[in-house]
Structure formats: C-alpha cells, structure tokens
C-alpha cells in the first residue's frame, strides 16, 4: 500500500510538472504575448489618464480567461493534476485509485489535444487507467461480497472492532486470514500450554480463561489472573509479540485454561496479523486498544502481586520459624543409645511424623528443610532414618 502511494505520488508530481512544461508558451507565442502585452500596456497608458486603472486581480483573472479560451487543454491538464494530488490525500485506497483514474483521463485529453498529438503520453495514460480500473474492480468485489457473520464473528466484531472504525469488509478480511480459527473449550480444558514458545495471538471472544501456575494442579488454587471476552479486562494472549518480536522465542510461563463452559477463543498467526495491522490502520487501532487494556490490567496485577508477595513472605517466615521450633524440640527430646561405634541419637516417631505432616501442609520445600536441619548438624537422610550416629568424645 505504501509503495503504491509513493509510486503514485511520483507519477502525479511528474505529470503535474509535465503539464506546466507542455503548457509553457513557445517562442512564437512568447513573441505574440510580448506584442500583445506591449500593445495592451500602451493602450492602458492611454486610458490611464481618462479612466481608473484596473486592479491587479481583475487583470490576472482576465489573463487566465484568455489563456483558457486560447488553449482549453491547459485547464483540463491542471484539473487532472489537482484530482491526482487530491487522491494522495485519501486514506481509502479505493478513493485514491478513483481520483487517479480521473486525473489520468484529464492527462490523456490534454495530450491528445496537442498539435501534434502526444501519442506516447496518451498510451502511458491508458496503461495507468487500465491498472487502476482493474484494481478498482477487485476492490469493489471485495467490499460488496457477502458480509454475513456467524455468532462468534459478530460478537468479536461488535465488542472489539466496530467502535474503532473497522468496516465489515475489513473485519471479514481479518477473519479470513490463513490460520485464523475460532475454537470452543469446556471448563478446565487447556488453551495454552506452559513451557512452549507461543507463535499465535489469541483473543477471547466469549467466556473466560485463567492463567495458572504450572507447578500446581489445575483448579487447586485461585488463578494468577483472567482474560475475558466482554472487553472489561484484558482479552489478548500473546499480543506482546506484535510490538516486541524478541519475546517469540521465549517459553510461555503460565498455563492457560478455560474457566467457563462454552468459552470461545480466536487465534491468528502472529506474522500474518502483524502484516494486516501494518496495512490497515483501523484494525491496528482496534488490536492495540485491546493490548492497551491488557497492559493496564497487567500493571494492576503487578501492584497486587507485590502486596500479595509481601504477605506471602511474612507467612512463610512464620511457617519456617514454627518448623525450626518443632525440629529443635524433636532433637531436644530425642533419646540416646551408646554403641561400640559411638552414640546414637534417635528421634521419637510421633514427633518426626508430626513434623513431616506439617512440612507437607505448609509446602515447605526440600531445600528449606535441608537448610534448617544442617543448622543442627543433621542431614536429610539422617532425619528420614530417624537416627544419627555421633562419635563419643
């Protein structure tokens, strides 16, 4: 589209300059104009005494009228240049091509009215008209084809694209892209798997999906955040790749699952969607608006997670302190038994069991247990065995 407009601009400017050059007076006409101007100046000097002098604007207007009467082709050519120039100001390519056709027809009329006729310029003008008429025909077919949408397409259009000036024919082109698919999910079904690069952009059309921590069982904990299809919060998944291509090679961190039955999600190939956005500013505005909403939601999530993280750290600190207290108490209450190899320190089974259950309930990790036990000179294997051998002094 941009290359087409640049080439059209170059052609229009060249043709406009050509019109000026062709319509420039020849030496014979210059001599005639000089004689006419000298005679008119003499007559005006004669009448300046007897009558008021004509204003400069009136004189200029009369000169234009005389020029138009003597060579109407100049007027036609200049009108064509203005039409072509107006076409370059159109954002709609159909309007641009229509005005370019009108400008080319004016140029053909001008060149064929020359003496002798400029057949080479006429032929090039016909080429430009033919190319533009061909593309106008296909644009017309594209915009007048059947614009019926199914329920999912209509919901997506009215919720996310209509308010941003996207016409039905533009949206139809978007949903007819290769790789564009509408998929329905039941509650709990995985929409995006974690740990894999995401090369598609997803938009929630209807229902809700949840981003979950891949390290926990699906549905066992509240989701990290959600995406909805009603436009009230973020609905785009993987949209960052449209503005930052470096994230495409990264693995997607979370697991996305359907939070409701009959959830509908549409997917596009990232490269193809980016290409349509670069050529259609209305579609670009609609998609970027959805990304903007997602960005705002992300910032709100970050602030919320910071507060939640602070509370979580405090809770974990209290949990580990309690675990440390239980381990210390179990070691203190442990029995000792002498042998030839040294002194065995044996934990009480009931205390060891209660500590094990507490660690499971509070999700204390193996590394945390190992660090705490090393503080009292125990290893994980010794603790699991329930006994530790020390060498007698």
CSV table of N, CA, C and O in Angstrom, one decimal, residues 304-382:
chain,number,residue,atom,x,y,z
A,304,UNK,N,-0.8,-5.6,42.7
A,304,UNK,CA,-1.5,-6.5,43.6
A,304,UNK,C,-0.5,-7.7,44.0
A,304,UNK,O,-0.5,-8.1,45.2
A,305,UNK,N,0.2,-8.2,43.0
A,305,UNK,CA,1.1,-9.3,43.4
A,305,UNK,C,2.3,-8.8,44.3
A,305,UNK,O,2.7,-9.6,45.1
A,306,UNK,N,2.7,-7.6,44.2
A,306,UNK,CA,3.7,-7.1,45.1
A,306,UNK,C,3.2,-7.1,46.6
A,306,UNK,O,3.9,-7.5,47.5
A,307,UNK,N,1.9,-6.6,46.7
A,307,UNK,CA,1.3,-6.7,48.1
A,307,UNK,C,1.2,-8.1,48.5
A,307,UNK,O,1.5,-8.5,49.7
A,308,UNK,N,0.7,-9.0,47.6
A,308,UNK,CA,0.5,-10.4,48.0
A,308,UNK,C,1.8,-11.1,48.3
A,308,UNK,O,1.9,-11.9,49.2
A,309,UNK,N,2.9,-10.7,47.5
A,309,UNK,CA,4.2,-11.3,47.8
A,309,UNK,C,4.7,-10.9,49.1
A,309,UNK,O,5.3,-11.7,49.9
A,310,UNK,N,4.5,-9.7,49.5
A,310,UNK,CA,4.9,-9.3,50.9
A,310,UNK,C,4.2,-10.0,52.0
A,310,UNK,O,4.9,-10.5,52.9
A,311,UNK,N,2.9,-10.2,51.8
A,311,UNK,CA,2.2,-11.0,52.8
A,311,UNK,C,2.7,-12.5,52.8
A,311,UNK,O,2.8,-13.1,53.8
A,312,UNK,N,2.9,-13.0,51.6
A,312,UNK,CA,3.4,-14.4,51.4
A,312,UNK,C,4.7,-14.6,52.1
A,312,UNK,O,4.9,-15.6,52.8
A,313,UNK,N,5.6,-13.6,52.0
A,313,UNK,CA,6.9,-13.7,52.6
A,313,UNK,C,6.8,-13.8,54.2
A,313,UNK,O,7.4,-14.6,54.9
A,314,UNK,N,5.9,-12.9,54.7
A,314,UNK,CA,5.7,-12.9,56.1
A,314,UNK,C,5.1,-14.2,56.6
A,314,UNK,O,5.5,-14.8,57.6
A,315,UNK,N,4.1,-14.8,55.8
A,315,UNK,CA,3.6,-16.0,56.2
A,315,UNK,C,4.6,-17.2,56.1
A,315,UNK,O,4.7,-18.0,57.0
A,316,UNK,N,5.5,-17.2,55.1
A,316,UNK,CA,6.5,-18.2,55.0
A,316,UNK,C,7.5,-18.1,56.1
A,316,UNK,O,8.0,-19.1,56.6
A,317,UNK,N,7.8,-16.8,56.5
A,317,UNK,CA,8.7,-16.6,57.7
A,317,UNK,C,8.2,-17.3,58.9
A,317,UNK,O,8.9,-18.0,59.7
A,318,UNK,N,6.9,-17.0,59.2
A,318,UNK,CA,6.3,-17.6,60.4
A,318,UNK,C,6.2,-19.1,60.3
A,318,UNK,O,6.5,-19.8,61.3
A,319,UNK,N,6.0,-19.6,59.1
A,319,UNK,CA,5.9,-21.1,58.9
A,319,UNK,C,7.3,-21.7,59.2
A,319,UNK,O,7.4,-22.7,59.9
A,320,UNK,N,8.3,-21.1,58.6
A,320,UNK,CA,9.7,-21.7,58.8
A,320,UNK,C,10.1,-21.6,60.3
A,320,UNK,O,10.9,-22.4,60.8
A,321,UNK,N,9.7,-20.5,60.9
A,321,UNK,CA,10.1,-20.3,62.3
A,321,UNK,C,9.4,-21.4,63.2
A,321,UNK,O,10.0,-22.0,64.1
A,322,UNK,N,8.2,-21.7,62.8
A,322,UNK,CA,7.5,-22.8,63.6
A,322,UNK,C,8.1,-24.1,63.3
A,322,UNK,O,8.2,-25.0,64.2
A,323,UNK,N,8.5,-24.4,62.0
A,323,UNK,CA,9.1,-25.6,61.6
A,323,UNK,C,10.5,-25.7,62.4
A,323,UNK,O,10.8,-26.8,62.9
A,324,UNK,N,11.2,-24.7,62.5
A,324,UNK,CA,12.5,-24.7,63.2
A,324,UNK,C,12.3,-25.0,64.6
A,324,UNK,O,13.1,-25.8,65.2
A,325,UNK,N,11.2,-24.4,65.2
A,325,UNK,CA,10.9,-24.7,66.6
A,325,UNK,C,10.6,-26.2,66.9
A,325,UNK,O,11.0,-26.8,67.8
A,326,UNK,N,9.8,-26.8,65.9
A,326,UNK,CA,9.5,-28.2,66.0
A,326,UNK,C,10.7,-29.1,65.9
A,326,UNK,O,10.8,-30.1,66.6
A,327,UNK,N,11.6,-28.8,65.0
A,327,UNK,CA,12.8,-29.6,64.8
A,327,UNK,C,13.7,-29.5,66.0
A,327,UNK,O,14.2,-30.5,66.5
A,328,UNK,N,13.8,-28.3,66.6
A,328,UNK,CA,14.7,-28.1,67.7
A,328,UNK,C,14.1,-28.9,68.9
A,328,UNK,O,14.9,-29.5,69.7
A,329,UNK,N,12.8,-28.9,69.1
A,329,UNK,CA,12.1,-29.6,70.2
A,329,UNK,C,12.3,-31.1,70.0
A,329,UNK,O,12.5,-31.8,71.0
A,330,UNK,N,12.2,-31.6,68.7
A,330,UNK,CA,12.4,-33.0,68.5
A,330,UNK,C,13.8,-33.5,68.8
A,330,UNK,O,14.0,-34.6,69.3
A,331,UNK,N,14.8,-32.7,68.4
A,331,UNK,CA,16.1,-33.1,68.7
A,331,UNK,C,16.4,-33.1,70.2
A,331,UNK,O,17.1,-33.9,70.8
A,332,UNK,N,15.8,-32.1,70.9
A,332,UNK,CA,16.0,-32.0,72.4
A,332,UNK,C,15.4,-33.2,73.1
A,332,UNK,O,15.9,-33.7,74.1
A,333,UNK,N,14.2,-33.7,72.6
A,333,UNK,CA,13.5,-34.8,73.2
A,333,UNK,C,14.0,-36.1,72.7
A,333,UNK,O,13.5,-37.2,73.1
A,334,UNK,N,15.0,-36.2,71.8
A,334,UNK,CA,15.4,-37.4,71.2
A,334,UNK,C,16.2,-38.2,72.3
A,334,UNK,O,16.8,-37.7,73.2
A,335,UNK,N,16.1,-39.6,72.2
A,335,UNK,CA,16.8,-40.5,73.1
A,335,UNK,C,18.2,-40.8,72.6
A,335,UNK,O,18.4,-40.6,71.4
A,336,UNK,N,19.0,-41.2,73.5
A,336,UNK,CA,20.4,-41.5,73.1
A,336,UNK,C,20.7,-43.0,73.5
A,336,UNK,O,20.1,-43.5,74.4
A,337,UNK,N,21.5,-43.6,72.7
A,337,UNK,CA,21.9,-45.0,72.9
A,337,UNK,C,23.3,-45.2,72.5
A,337,UNK,O,23.8,-44.9,71.4
A,338,UNK,N,24.1,-45.7,73.5
A,338,UNK,CA,25.5,-45.9,73.2
A,338,UNK,C,25.8,-47.2,72.5
A,338,UNK,O,25.1,-48.2,72.8
A,339,UNK,N,26.8,-47.2,71.7
A,339,UNK,CA,27.2,-48.5,71.0
A,339,UNK,C,28.7,-48.4,70.8
A,339,UNK,O,29.4,-47.4,71.2
A,340,UNK,N,29.3,-49.5,70.2
A,340,UNK,CA,30.7,-49.5,70.1
A,340,UNK,C,31.2,-48.4,69.1
A,340,UNK,O,32.3,-47.9,69.2
A,341,UNK,N,30.4,-48.1,68.1
A,341,UNK,CA,30.8,-47.0,67.2
A,341,UNK,C,30.6,-45.6,67.7
A,341,UNK,O,31.2,-44.7,67.2
A,342,UNK,N,29.8,-45.4,68.7
A,342,UNK,CA,29.5,-44.1,69.2
A,342,UNK,C,28.2,-44.0,69.9
A,342,UNK,O,27.6,-45.0,70.4
A,343,UNK,N,27.6,-42.8,69.8
A,343,UNK,CA,26.3,-42.5,70.5
A,343,UNK,C,25.3,-42.3,69.4
A,343,UNK,O,25.5,-41.5,68.5
A,344,UNK,N,24.2,-43.1,69.5
A,344,UNK,CA,23.1,-42.9,68.5
A,344,UNK,C,22.0,-42.0,69.1
A,344,UNK,O,21.6,-42.1,70.3
A,345,UNK,N,21.7,-40.9,68.3
A,345,UNK,CA,20.6,-40.0,68.7
A,345,UNK,C,19.4,-40.4,67.9
A,345,UNK,O,19.3,-40.4,66.7
A,346,UNK,N,18.3,-40.9,68.6
A,346,UNK,CA,17.1,-41.4,68.0
A,346,UNK,C,15.9,-40.5,68.2
A,346,UNK,O,15.6,-40.1,69.4
A,347,UNK,N,15.2,-40.1,67.1
A,347,UNK,CA,14.1,-39.2,67.2
A,347,UNK,C,12.8,-40.0,67.6
A,347,UNK,O,12.7,-41.2,67.3
A,348,UNK,N,11.9,-39.4,68.3
A,348,UNK,CA,10.7,-40.0,68.6
A,348,UNK,C,9.8,-40.1,67.3
A,348,UNK,O,9.6,-39.1,66.7
A,349,UNK,N,9.2,-41.3,67.1
A,349,UNK,CA,8.5,-41.4,65.8
A,349,UNK,C,7.3,-40.5,65.7
A,349,UNK,O,7.0,-39.9,64.6
A,350,UNK,N,6.6,-40.2,66.9
A,350,UNK,CA,5.4,-39.3,66.8
A,350,UNK,C,5.8,-37.9,66.5
A,350,UNK,O,5.1,-37.2,65.8
A,351,UNK,N,6.9,-37.4,67.0
A,351,UNK,CA,7.4,-36.1,66.7
A,351,UNK,C,7.8,-36.0,65.2
A,351,UNK,O,7.5,-35.0,64.5
A,352,UNK,N,8.5,-37.0,64.8
A,352,UNK,CA,9.0,-37.0,63.4
A,352,UNK,C,7.8,-37.0,62.4
A,352,UNK,O,7.8,-36.3,61.4
A,353,UNK,N,6.8,-37.7,62.7
A,353,UNK,CA,5.6,-37.8,61.9
A,353,UNK,C,4.9,-36.4,61.8
A,353,UNK,O,4.4,-36.0,60.8
A,354,UNK,N,4.7,-35.8,63.0
A,354,UNK,CA,4.0,-34.5,63.0
A,354,UNK,C,4.8,-33.4,62.3
A,354,UNK,O,4.2,-32.6,61.6
A,355,UNK,N,6.1,-33.5,62.3
A,355,UNK,CA,7.0,-32.5,61.6
A,355,UNK,C,6.8,-32.8,60.1
A,355,UNK,O,6.7,-31.9,59.3
A,356,UNK,N,6.8,-34.1,59.7
A,356,UNK,CA,6.6,-34.4,58.3
A,356,UNK,C,5.3,-33.9,57.7
A,356,UNK,O,5.2,-33.3,56.6
A,357,UNK,N,4.2,-34.1,58.5
A,357,UNK,CA,2.9,-33.7,58.0
A,357,UNK,C,2.8,-32.2,58.0
A,357,UNK,O,2.2,-31.6,57.1
A,358,UNK,N,3.5,-31.5,58.9
A,358,UNK,CA,3.5,-30.0,58.9
A,358,UNK,C,4.2,-29.5,57.7
A,358,UNK,O,3.7,-28.5,57.1
A,359,UNK,N,5.3,-30.1,57.3
A,359,UNK,CA,6.0,-29.7,56.1
A,359,UNK,C,5.2,-29.9,54.9
A,359,UNK,O,5.2,-29.0,54.0
A,360,UNK,N,4.4,-30.9,54.8
A,360,UNK,CA,3.6,-31.2,53.6
A,360,UNK,C,2.4,-30.2,53.6
A,360,UNK,O,2.1,-29.6,52.5
A,361,UNK,N,1.8,-29.9,54.7
A,361,UNK,CA,0.7,-29.0,54.7
A,361,UNK,C,1.1,-27.6,54.4
A,361,UNK,O,0.4,-26.8,53.7
A,362,UNK,N,2.2,-27.2,54.9
A,362,UNK,CA,2.7,-25.8,54.7
A,362,UNK,C,3.6,-25.6,53.4
A,362,UNK,O,4.2,-24.6,53.2
A,363,UNK,N,3.7,-26.7,52.6
A,363,UNK,CA,4.5,-26.7,51.4
A,363,UNK,C,6.0,-26.2,51.6
A,363,UNK,O,6.5,-25.4,50.9
A,364,UNK,N,6.6,-26.7,52.6
A,364,UNK,CA,8.0,-26.4,52.9
A,364,UNK,C,8.8,-27.3,51.9
A,364,UNK,O,8.7,-28.5,51.9
A,365,UNK,N,9.7,-26.6,51.2
A,365,UNK,CA,10.4,-27.3,50.2
A,365,UNK,C,11.6,-28.2,50.8
A,365,UNK,O,12.0,-28.0,51.9
A,366,UNK,N,12.1,-29.0,49.9
A,366,UNK,CA,13.2,-29.9,50.4
A,366,UNK,C,14.5,-29.1,50.7
A,366,UNK,O,15.1,-29.4,51.7
A,367,UNK,N,14.7,-28.0,49.9
A,367,UNK,CA,15.9,-27.2,50.2
A,367,UNK,C,15.7,-26.5,51.5
A,367,UNK,O,16.7,-26.3,52.2
A,368,UNK,N,14.5,-26.0,51.8
A,368,UNK,CA,14.3,-25.3,53.1
A,368,UNK,C,14.5,-26.3,54.2
A,368,UNK,O,15.1,-25.9,55.3
A,369,UNK,N,14.0,-27.5,54.1
A,369,UNK,CA,14.2,-28.5,55.2
A,369,UNK,C,15.7,-28.8,55.3
A,369,UNK,O,16.2,-28.9,56.5
A,370,UNK,N,16.4,-28.9,54.2
A,370,UNK,CA,17.8,-29.3,54.3
A,370,UNK,C,18.6,-28.1,55.0
A,370,UNK,O,19.5,-28.4,55.8
A,371,UNK,N,18.3,-26.9,54.7
A,371,UNK,CA,19.0,-25.8,55.3
A,371,UNK,C,18.7,-25.7,56.8
A,371,UNK,O,19.7,-25.5,57.6
A,372,UNK,N,17.5,-25.9,57.2
A,372,UNK,CA,17.2,-25.9,58.6
A,372,UNK,C,17.8,-27.1,59.4
A,372,UNK,O,18.3,-26.9,60.5
A,373,UNK,N,17.8,-28.2,58.8
A,373,UNK,CA,18.4,-29.4,59.5
A,373,UNK,C,19.9,-29.3,59.6
A,373,UNK,O,20.5,-29.7,60.6
A,374,UNK,N,20.5,-28.7,58.6
A,374,UNK,CA,22.0,-28.5,58.7
A,374,UNK,C,22.4,-27.6,59.8
A,374,UNK,O,23.5,-27.6,60.3
A,375,UNK,N,21.5,-26.7,60.1
A,375,UNK,CA,21.7,-25.8,61.3
A,375,UNK,C,22.0,-26.5,62.6
A,375,UNK,O,22.7,-26.1,63.4
A,376,UNK,N,21.4,-27.7,62.7
A,376,UNK,CA,21.5,-28.5,63.9
A,376,UNK,C,22.4,-29.8,63.7
A,376,UNK,O,22.4,-30.7,64.5
A,377,UNK,N,23.1,-29.8,62.5
A,377,UNK,CA,24.1,-30.9,62.3
A,377,UNK,C,23.4,-32.1,61.7
A,377,UNK,O,24.1,-33.2,61.8
A,378,UNK,N,22.2,-32.0,61.2
A,378,UNK,CA,21.6,-33.2,60.6
A,378,UNK,C,21.5,-33.1,59.1
A,378,UNK,O,21.4,-32.0,58.5
A,379,UNK,N,21.5,-34.3,58.5
A,379,UNK,CA,21.3,-34.4,57.0
A,379,UNK,C,19.9,-34.9,56.8
A,379,UNK,O,19.2,-35.4,57.7
A,380,UNK,N,19.4,-34.7,55.5
A,380,UNK,CA,18.1,-35.2,55.2
A,380,UNK,C,18.0,-36.7,55.3
A,380,UNK,O,16.9,-37.2,55.8
A,381,UNK,N,19.0,-37.4,55.0
A,381,UNK,CA,19.0,-38.9,55.1
A,381,UNK,C,18.9,-39.3,56.6
A,381,UNK,O,18.2,-40.2,56.9
A,382,UNK,N,19.7,-38.6,57.4
A,382,UNK,CA,19.7,-39.0,58.8
A,382,UNK,C,18.3,-38.7,59.4
A,382,UNK,O,17.8,-39.4,60.2
